[in-house]
Short mmCIF file of C-alpha atoms in Angstrom, two decimals:
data_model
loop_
_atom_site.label_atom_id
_atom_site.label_comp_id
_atom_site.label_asym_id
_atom_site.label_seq_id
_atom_site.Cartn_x
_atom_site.Cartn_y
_atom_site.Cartn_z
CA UNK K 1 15.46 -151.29 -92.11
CA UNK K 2 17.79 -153.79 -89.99
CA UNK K 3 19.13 -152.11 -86.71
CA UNK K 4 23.06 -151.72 -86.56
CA UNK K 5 25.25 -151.38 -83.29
CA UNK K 6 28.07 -149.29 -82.62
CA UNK K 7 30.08 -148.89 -79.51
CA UNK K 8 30.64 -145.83 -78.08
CA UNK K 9 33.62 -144.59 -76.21
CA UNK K 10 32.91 -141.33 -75.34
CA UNK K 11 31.90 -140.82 -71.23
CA UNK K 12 30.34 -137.16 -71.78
CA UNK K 13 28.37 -138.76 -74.91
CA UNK K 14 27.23 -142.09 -73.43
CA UNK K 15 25.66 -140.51 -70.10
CA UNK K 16 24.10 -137.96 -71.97
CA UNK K 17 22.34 -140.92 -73.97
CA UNK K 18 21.69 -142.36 -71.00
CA UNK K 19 19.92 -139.55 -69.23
CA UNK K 20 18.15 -138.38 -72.25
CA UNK K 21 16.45 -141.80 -72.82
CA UNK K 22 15.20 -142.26 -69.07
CA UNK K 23 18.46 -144.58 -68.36
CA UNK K 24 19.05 -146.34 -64.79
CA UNK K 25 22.48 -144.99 -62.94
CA UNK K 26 23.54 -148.97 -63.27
CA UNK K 27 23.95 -148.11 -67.26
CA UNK K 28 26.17 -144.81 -66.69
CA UNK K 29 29.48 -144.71 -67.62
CA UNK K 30 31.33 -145.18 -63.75
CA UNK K 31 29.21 -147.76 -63.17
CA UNK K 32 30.80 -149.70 -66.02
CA UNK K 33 34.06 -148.32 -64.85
CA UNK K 34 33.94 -149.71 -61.55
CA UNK K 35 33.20 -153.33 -62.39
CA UNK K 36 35.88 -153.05 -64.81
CA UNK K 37 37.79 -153.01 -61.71
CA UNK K 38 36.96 -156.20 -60.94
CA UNK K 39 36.80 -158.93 -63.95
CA UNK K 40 34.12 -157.43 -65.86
CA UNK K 41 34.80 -155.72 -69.10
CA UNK K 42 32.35 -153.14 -70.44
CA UNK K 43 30.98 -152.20 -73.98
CA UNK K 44 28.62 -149.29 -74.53
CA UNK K 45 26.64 -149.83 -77.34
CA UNK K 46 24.38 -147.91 -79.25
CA UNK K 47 21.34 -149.28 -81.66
CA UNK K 48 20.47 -147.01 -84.68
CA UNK K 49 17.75 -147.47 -87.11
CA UNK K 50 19.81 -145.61 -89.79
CA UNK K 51 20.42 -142.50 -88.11
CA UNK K 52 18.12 -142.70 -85.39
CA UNK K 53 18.83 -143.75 -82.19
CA UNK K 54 16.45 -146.52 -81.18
CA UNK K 55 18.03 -147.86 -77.87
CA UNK K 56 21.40 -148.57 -76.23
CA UNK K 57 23.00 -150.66 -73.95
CA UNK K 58 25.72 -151.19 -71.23
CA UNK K 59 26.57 -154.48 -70.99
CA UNK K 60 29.10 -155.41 -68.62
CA UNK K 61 31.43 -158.82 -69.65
CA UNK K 62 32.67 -161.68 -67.43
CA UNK K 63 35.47 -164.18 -68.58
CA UNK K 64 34.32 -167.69 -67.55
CA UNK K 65 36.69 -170.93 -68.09
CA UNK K 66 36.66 -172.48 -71.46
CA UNK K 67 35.08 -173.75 -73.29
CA UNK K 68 32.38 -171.43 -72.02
CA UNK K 69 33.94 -167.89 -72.65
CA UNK K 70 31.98 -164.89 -71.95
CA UNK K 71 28.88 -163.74 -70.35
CA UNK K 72 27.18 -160.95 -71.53
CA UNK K 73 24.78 -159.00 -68.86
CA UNK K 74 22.84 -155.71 -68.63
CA UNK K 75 22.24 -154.53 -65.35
CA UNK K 76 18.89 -152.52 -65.29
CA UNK K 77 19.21 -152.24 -69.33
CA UNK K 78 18.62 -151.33 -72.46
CA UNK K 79 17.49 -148.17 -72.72
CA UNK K 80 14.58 -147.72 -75.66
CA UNK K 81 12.32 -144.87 -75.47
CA UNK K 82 10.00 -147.11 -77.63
CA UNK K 83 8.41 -150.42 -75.81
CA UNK K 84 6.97 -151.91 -78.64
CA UNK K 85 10.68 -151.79 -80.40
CA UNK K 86 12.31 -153.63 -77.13
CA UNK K 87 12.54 -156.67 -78.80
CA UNK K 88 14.26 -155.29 -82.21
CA UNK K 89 17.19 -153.87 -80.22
CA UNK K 90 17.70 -156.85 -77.94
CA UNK K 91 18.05 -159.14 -80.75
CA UNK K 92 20.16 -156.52 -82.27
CA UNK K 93 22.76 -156.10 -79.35
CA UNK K 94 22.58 -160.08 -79.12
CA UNK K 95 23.19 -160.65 -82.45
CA UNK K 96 26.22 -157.89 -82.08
CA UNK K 97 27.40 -159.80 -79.18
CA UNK K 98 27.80 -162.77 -80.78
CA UNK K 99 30.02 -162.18 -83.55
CA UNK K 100 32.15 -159.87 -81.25
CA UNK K 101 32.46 -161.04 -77.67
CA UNK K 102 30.63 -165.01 -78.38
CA UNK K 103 29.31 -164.82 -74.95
CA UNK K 104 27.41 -168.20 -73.53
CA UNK K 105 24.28 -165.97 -73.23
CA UNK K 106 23.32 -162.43 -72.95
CA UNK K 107 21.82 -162.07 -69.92
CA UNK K 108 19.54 -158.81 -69.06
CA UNK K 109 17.71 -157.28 -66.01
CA UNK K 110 15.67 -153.92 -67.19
CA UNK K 111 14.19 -151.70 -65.58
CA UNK K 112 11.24 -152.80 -67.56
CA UNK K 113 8.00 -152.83 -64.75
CA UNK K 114 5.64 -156.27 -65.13
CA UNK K 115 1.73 -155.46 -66.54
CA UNK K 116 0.41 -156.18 -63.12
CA UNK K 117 3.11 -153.69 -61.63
CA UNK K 118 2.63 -151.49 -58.71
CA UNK K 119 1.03 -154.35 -56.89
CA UNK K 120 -0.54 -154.16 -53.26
CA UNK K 121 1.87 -154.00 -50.68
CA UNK K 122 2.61 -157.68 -48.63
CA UNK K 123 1.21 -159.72 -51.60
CA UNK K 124 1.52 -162.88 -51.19
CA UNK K 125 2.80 -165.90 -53.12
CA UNK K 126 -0.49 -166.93 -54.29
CA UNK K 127 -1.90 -163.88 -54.89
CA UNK K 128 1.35 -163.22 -57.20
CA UNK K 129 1.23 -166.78 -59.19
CA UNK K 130 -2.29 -165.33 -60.08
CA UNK K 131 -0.87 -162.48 -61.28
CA UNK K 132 2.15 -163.74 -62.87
CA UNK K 133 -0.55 -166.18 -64.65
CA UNK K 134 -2.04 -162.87 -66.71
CA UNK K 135 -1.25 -162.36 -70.16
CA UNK K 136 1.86 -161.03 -70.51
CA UNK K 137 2.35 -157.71 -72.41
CA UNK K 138 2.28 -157.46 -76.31
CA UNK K 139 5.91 -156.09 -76.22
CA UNK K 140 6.64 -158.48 -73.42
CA UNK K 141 5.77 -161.20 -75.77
CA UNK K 142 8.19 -159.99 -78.81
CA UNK K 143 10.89 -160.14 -76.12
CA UNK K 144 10.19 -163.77 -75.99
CA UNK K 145 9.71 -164.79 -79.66
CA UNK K 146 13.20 -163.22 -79.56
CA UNK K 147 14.67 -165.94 -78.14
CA UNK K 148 14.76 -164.52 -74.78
CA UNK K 149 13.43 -167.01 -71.44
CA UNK K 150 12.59 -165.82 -67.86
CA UNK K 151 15.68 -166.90 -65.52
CA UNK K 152 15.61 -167.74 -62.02
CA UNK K 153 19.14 -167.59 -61.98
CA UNK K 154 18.57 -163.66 -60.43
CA UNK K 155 21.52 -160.98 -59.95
CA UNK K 156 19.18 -157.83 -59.39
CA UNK K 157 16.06 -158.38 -57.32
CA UNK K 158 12.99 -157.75 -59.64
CA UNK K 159 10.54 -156.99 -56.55
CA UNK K 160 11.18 -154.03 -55.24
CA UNK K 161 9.61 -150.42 -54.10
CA UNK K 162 9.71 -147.30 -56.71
CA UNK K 163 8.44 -143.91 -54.96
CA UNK K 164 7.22 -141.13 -56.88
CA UNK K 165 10.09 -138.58 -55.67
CA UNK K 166 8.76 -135.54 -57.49
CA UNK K 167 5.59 -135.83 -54.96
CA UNK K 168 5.75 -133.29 -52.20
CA UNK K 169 6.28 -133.75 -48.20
CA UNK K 170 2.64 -134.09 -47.27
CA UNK K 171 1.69 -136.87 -50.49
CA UNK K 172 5.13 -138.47 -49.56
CA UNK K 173 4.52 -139.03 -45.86
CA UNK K 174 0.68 -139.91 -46.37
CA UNK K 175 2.24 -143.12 -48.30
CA UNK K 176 3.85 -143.97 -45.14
CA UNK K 177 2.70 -145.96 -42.26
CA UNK K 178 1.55 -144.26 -39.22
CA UNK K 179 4.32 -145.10 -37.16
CA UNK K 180 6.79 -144.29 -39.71
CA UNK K 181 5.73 -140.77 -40.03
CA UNK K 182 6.28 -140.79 -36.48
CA UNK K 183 9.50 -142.07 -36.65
CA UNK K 184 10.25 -139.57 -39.16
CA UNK K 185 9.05 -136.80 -37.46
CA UNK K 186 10.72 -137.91 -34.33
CA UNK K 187 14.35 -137.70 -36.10
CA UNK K 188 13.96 -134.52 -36.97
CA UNK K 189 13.74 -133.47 -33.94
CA UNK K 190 16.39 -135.24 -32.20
CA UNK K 191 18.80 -133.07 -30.45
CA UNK K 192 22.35 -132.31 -32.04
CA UNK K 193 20.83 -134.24 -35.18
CA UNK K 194 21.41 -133.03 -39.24
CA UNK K 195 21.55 -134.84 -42.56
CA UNK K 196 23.53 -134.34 -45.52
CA UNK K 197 26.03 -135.41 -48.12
CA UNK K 198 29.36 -137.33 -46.92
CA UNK K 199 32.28 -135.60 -48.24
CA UNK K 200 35.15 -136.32 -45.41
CA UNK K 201 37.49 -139.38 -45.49
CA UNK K 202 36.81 -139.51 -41.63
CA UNK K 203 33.02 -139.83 -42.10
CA UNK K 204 33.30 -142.14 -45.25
CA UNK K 205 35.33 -144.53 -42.82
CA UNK K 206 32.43 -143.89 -40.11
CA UNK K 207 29.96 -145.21 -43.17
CA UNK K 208 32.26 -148.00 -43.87
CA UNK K 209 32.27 -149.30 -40.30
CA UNK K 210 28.49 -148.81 -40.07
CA UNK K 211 28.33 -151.03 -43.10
CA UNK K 212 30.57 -153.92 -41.89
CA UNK K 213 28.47 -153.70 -38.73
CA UNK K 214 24.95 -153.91 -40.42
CA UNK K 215 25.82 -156.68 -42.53
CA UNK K 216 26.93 -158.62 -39.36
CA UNK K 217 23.50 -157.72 -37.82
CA UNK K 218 21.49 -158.62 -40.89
CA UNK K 219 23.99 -161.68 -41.85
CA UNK K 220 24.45 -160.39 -45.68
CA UNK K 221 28.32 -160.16 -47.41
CA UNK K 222 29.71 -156.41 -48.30
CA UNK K 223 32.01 -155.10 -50.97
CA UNK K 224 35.98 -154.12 -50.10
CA UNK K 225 36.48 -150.54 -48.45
CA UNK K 226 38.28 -150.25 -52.00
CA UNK K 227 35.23 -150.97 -53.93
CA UNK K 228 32.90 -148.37 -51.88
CA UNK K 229 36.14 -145.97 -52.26
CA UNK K 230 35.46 -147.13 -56.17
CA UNK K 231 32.38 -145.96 -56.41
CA UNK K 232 32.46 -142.43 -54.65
CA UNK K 233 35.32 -142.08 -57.36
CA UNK K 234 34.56 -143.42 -60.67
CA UNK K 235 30.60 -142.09 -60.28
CA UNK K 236 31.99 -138.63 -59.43
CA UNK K 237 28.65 -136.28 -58.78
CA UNK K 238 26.42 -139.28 -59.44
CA UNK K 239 27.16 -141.75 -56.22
CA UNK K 240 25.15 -139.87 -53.45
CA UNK K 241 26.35 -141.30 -50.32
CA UNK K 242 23.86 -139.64 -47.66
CA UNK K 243 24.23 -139.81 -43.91
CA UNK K 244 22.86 -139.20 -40.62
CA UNK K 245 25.22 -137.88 -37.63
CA UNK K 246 24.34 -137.07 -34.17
CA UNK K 247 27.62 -134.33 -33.35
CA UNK K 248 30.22 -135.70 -34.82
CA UNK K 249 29.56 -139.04 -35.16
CA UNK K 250 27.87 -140.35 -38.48
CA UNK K 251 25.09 -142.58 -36.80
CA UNK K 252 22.68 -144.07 -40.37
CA UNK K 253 23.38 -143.80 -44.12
CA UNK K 254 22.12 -144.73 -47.20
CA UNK K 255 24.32 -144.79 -50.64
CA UNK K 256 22.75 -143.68 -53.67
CA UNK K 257 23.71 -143.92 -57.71
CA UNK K 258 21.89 -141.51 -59.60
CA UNK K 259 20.47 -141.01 -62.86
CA UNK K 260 18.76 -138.13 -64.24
CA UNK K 261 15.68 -139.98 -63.92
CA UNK K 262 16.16 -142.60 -61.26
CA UNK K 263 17.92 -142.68 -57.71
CA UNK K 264 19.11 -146.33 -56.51
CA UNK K 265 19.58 -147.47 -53.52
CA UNK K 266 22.55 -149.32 -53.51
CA UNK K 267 23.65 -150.15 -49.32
CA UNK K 268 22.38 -148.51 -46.15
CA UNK K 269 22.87 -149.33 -42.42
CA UNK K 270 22.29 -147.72 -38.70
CA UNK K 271 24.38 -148.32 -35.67
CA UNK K 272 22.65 -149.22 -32.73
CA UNK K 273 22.53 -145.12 -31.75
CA UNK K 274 20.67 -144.65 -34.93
CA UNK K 275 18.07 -147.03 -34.74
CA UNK K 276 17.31 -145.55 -30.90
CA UNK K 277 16.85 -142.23 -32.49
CA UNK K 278 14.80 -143.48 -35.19
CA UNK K 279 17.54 -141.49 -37.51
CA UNK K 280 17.09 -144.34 -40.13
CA UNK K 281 13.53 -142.96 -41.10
CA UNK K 282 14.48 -139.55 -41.02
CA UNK K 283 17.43 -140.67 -43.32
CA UNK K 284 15.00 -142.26 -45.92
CA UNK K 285 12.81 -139.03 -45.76
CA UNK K 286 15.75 -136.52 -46.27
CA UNK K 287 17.15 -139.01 -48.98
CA UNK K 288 13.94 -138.62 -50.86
CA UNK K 289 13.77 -134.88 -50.51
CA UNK K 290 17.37 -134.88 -51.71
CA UNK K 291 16.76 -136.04 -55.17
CA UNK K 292 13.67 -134.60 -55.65
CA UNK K 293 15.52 -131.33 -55.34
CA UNK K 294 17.59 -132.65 -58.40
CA UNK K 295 14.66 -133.16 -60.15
CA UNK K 296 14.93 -137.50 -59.69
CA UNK K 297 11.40 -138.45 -60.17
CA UNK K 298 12.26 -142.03 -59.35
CA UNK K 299 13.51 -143.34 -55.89
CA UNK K 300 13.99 -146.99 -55.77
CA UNK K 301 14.54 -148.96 -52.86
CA UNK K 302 16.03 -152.10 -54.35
CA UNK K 303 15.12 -154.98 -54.02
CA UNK K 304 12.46 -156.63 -51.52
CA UNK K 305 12.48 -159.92 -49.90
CA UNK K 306 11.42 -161.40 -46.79
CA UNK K 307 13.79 -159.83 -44.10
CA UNK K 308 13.82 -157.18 -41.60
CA UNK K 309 15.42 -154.40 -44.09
CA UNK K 310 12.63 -155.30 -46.36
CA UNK K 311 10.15 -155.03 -43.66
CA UNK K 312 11.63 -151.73 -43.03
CA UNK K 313 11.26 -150.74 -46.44
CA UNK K 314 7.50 -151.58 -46.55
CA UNK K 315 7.22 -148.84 -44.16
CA UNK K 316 7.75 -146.52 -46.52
CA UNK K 317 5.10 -147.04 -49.33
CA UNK K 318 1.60 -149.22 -49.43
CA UNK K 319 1.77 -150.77 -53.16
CA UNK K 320 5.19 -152.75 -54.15
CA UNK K 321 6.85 -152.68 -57.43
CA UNK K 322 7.69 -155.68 -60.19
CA UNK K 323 10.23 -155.81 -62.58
CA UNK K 324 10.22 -158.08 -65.31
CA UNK K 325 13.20 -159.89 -63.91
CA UNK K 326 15.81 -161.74 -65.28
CA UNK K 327 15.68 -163.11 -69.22
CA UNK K 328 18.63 -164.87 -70.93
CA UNK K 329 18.94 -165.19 -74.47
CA UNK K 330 21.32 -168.54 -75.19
CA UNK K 331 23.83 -167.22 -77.53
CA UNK K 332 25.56 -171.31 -77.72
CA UNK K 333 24.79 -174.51 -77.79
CA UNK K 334 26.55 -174.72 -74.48
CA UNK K 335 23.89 -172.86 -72.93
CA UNK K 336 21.99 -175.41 -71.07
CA UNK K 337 25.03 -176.84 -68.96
CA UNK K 338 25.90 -173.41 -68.14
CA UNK K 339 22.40 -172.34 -67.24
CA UNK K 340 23.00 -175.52 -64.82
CA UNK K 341 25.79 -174.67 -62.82
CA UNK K 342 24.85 -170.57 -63.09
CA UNK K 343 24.19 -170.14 -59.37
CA UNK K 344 27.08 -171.73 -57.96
CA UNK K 345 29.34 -170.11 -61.08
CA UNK K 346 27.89 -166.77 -59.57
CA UNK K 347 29.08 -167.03 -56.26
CA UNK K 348 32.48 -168.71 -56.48
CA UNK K 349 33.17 -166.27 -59.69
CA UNK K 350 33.61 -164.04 -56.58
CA UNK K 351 36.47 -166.07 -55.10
CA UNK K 352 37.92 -166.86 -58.38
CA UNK K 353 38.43 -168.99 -61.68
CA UNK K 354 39.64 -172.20 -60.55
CA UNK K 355 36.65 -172.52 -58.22
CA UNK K 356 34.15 -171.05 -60.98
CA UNK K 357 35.99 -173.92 -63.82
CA UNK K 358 35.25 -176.64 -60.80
CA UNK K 359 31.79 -175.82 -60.25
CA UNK K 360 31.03 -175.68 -63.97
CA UNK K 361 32.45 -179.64 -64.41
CA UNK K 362 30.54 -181.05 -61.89
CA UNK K 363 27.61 -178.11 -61.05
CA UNK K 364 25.94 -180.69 -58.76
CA UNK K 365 28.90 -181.57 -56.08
CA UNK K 366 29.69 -177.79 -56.26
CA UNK K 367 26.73 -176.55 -55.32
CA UNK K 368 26.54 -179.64 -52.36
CA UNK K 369 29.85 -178.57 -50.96
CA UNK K 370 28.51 -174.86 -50.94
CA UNK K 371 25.33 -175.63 -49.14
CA UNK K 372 27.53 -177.17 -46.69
CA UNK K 373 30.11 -174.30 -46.13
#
């Protein structure tokens, strides 16, 4: 029987779907809502094989100059309970988004783990060519015949670290390094020390401040106060924001979304009083212990790459974890001058328009004059 799509509109309904079917907090409903905010559209869209539910999708829509459109993209989506059927529901909610929002591509980044994923912790770049080099999965493969190509052009980082949260204190720390469970252990015992949920304004602006100070340190661009505001409100009970505060003062935090299934790290930071009382390892440990308590049996660390925070988050696990990454599926014959100028559209789409409609006319000289700035 051919698949058929159907948008839903319901919150209630659609995070329900989403929870029930495993679903990262990046396809809830207040997720969509937030980058509505801010030039995205989003459809929720549900794939039924007559009246079953097969899979479903949030896919979040950007307005790019003409003649290009739209772009479709799924952040850590589609849901299907069913692997083998992951290539029946993508071509059905590309084939949907075609005749209704003509997008220059759907672009997707599951939450879809590699066949050579968990991998050994610190592998290296040859070590992963050989693995990248195995045959691929037989669902893996449908995805492709599909019409669906790995991108490089990468929003979500598909290496990351995925910790069994449902494992208890002992099994947790015993994945850490030796050091790190002394960290821990020393930040629990710091003096005038606790952890917990942020609630206060005045500590949210201590988090805030923290995070404008981190991304200095670390040399890495943050979201508007408005947009972290955005998220404590449009995610309601499912945008954790966890923190660290020697007295008064809120010294470490790390911001969670969460899913039924899945908590996501989405920012974190220390101040320099936090990192001399280790309170950023503590942090992580509580943080883990938090949504285990909530029954979260996934804690992912997002994203890895070679920098300190990633070094950090090594600490914490020894295997590493590999997403499938980014796959576009060209949806016009426009595609390939798009697919071009994509990296430079994705940062100036951040300033605006006029510089995104520049950089897609000449993608070369735009992406010389960025490399410059």
């Amino acid at each position: 029987m051919t698949l058929h799509v159907t948008p839903c509109t319901d919150p209630v309904e659609w995070d329900e779907l989403v929870n029930r079917t495993g679903g990262h907090p990046l396809q809830l409903w207040g997720w969509g809502e937030l980058k509505s905010r801010y030039e995205w559209s989003a459809d929720r869209l549900i794939v039924r094989d007559g009246e079953e539910i097969v899979g479903s999708a949030q896919v979040l829509n950007r307005a790019l100059p003409q003649p290009f459109r739209t772009l479709s993209y799924v952040p850590r989506g589609p849901q299907v309970a069913d692997e083998q059927r992951r290539a029946e529901v993508l071509d059905a909610l590309a084939i949907h988004l075609k005749k209704t929002r003509k997008p220059i591509a759907l672009s997707i980044e599951p939450d879809w783990e590699t066949g050579f994923s968990p991998m050994p912790k610190g592998t290296d770049d040859d070590a992963l060519a050989q693995l990248r080099a195995q045959p691929a999965p037989g669902w893996l493969t449908k995805v492709a015949a599909k019409g669906f190509a790995p991108s490089d052009n990468t929003g979500l980082i598909p290496r990351t670290l995925i910790i069994d949260s449902t494992q208890d204190d002992d099994t947790l720390m015993k994945g850490f390094g030796s050091s790190t469970r002394q960290n821990v252990r020393k930040s629990f015992k710091a003096a005038d020390v606790r952890f917990g949920l942020v609630e206060a304004d005045d500590d949210l602006a201590q988090v805030l401040a923290i995070n404008q100070e981190t991304s200095k340190r670390a040399g890495f661009a943050v979201h508007s106060d408005d947009y972290h505001r955005g998220i404590r409100d449009l995610m309601g009970k499912r945008s954790q924001l966890i923190a660290a505060w020697e007295g008064d003062q809120v010294v470490a935090f790390v911001w969670l979304v969460v899913s039924d299934t899945t908590a996501f790290e989405l920012y974190g930071g220390v101040n320099d009083r936090g990192m001399k009382l280790r309170l950023n390892y503590g942090l992580k440990f509580y943080a883990m212990q938090h949504v285990r308590e909530q029954g979260v049996s996934r804690y992912d660390f997002n994203g890895l790459l070679n920098d300190g925070i990633s070094d950090f988050k090594r600490q914490f696990a020894k295997h590493e974890n590999m997403l499938i990454g980014t796959w576009d599926r060209p949806l016009s014959p426009l595609y390939p001058v798009f697919a071009k100028a994509l990296p430079t559209v994705r940062t100036v789409l951040k300033k605006g328009v006029p510089q995104a409609k520049s950089a897609l006319k000449d993608p070369k000289a735009a992406i010389a004059t960025l490399r410059k700035n």
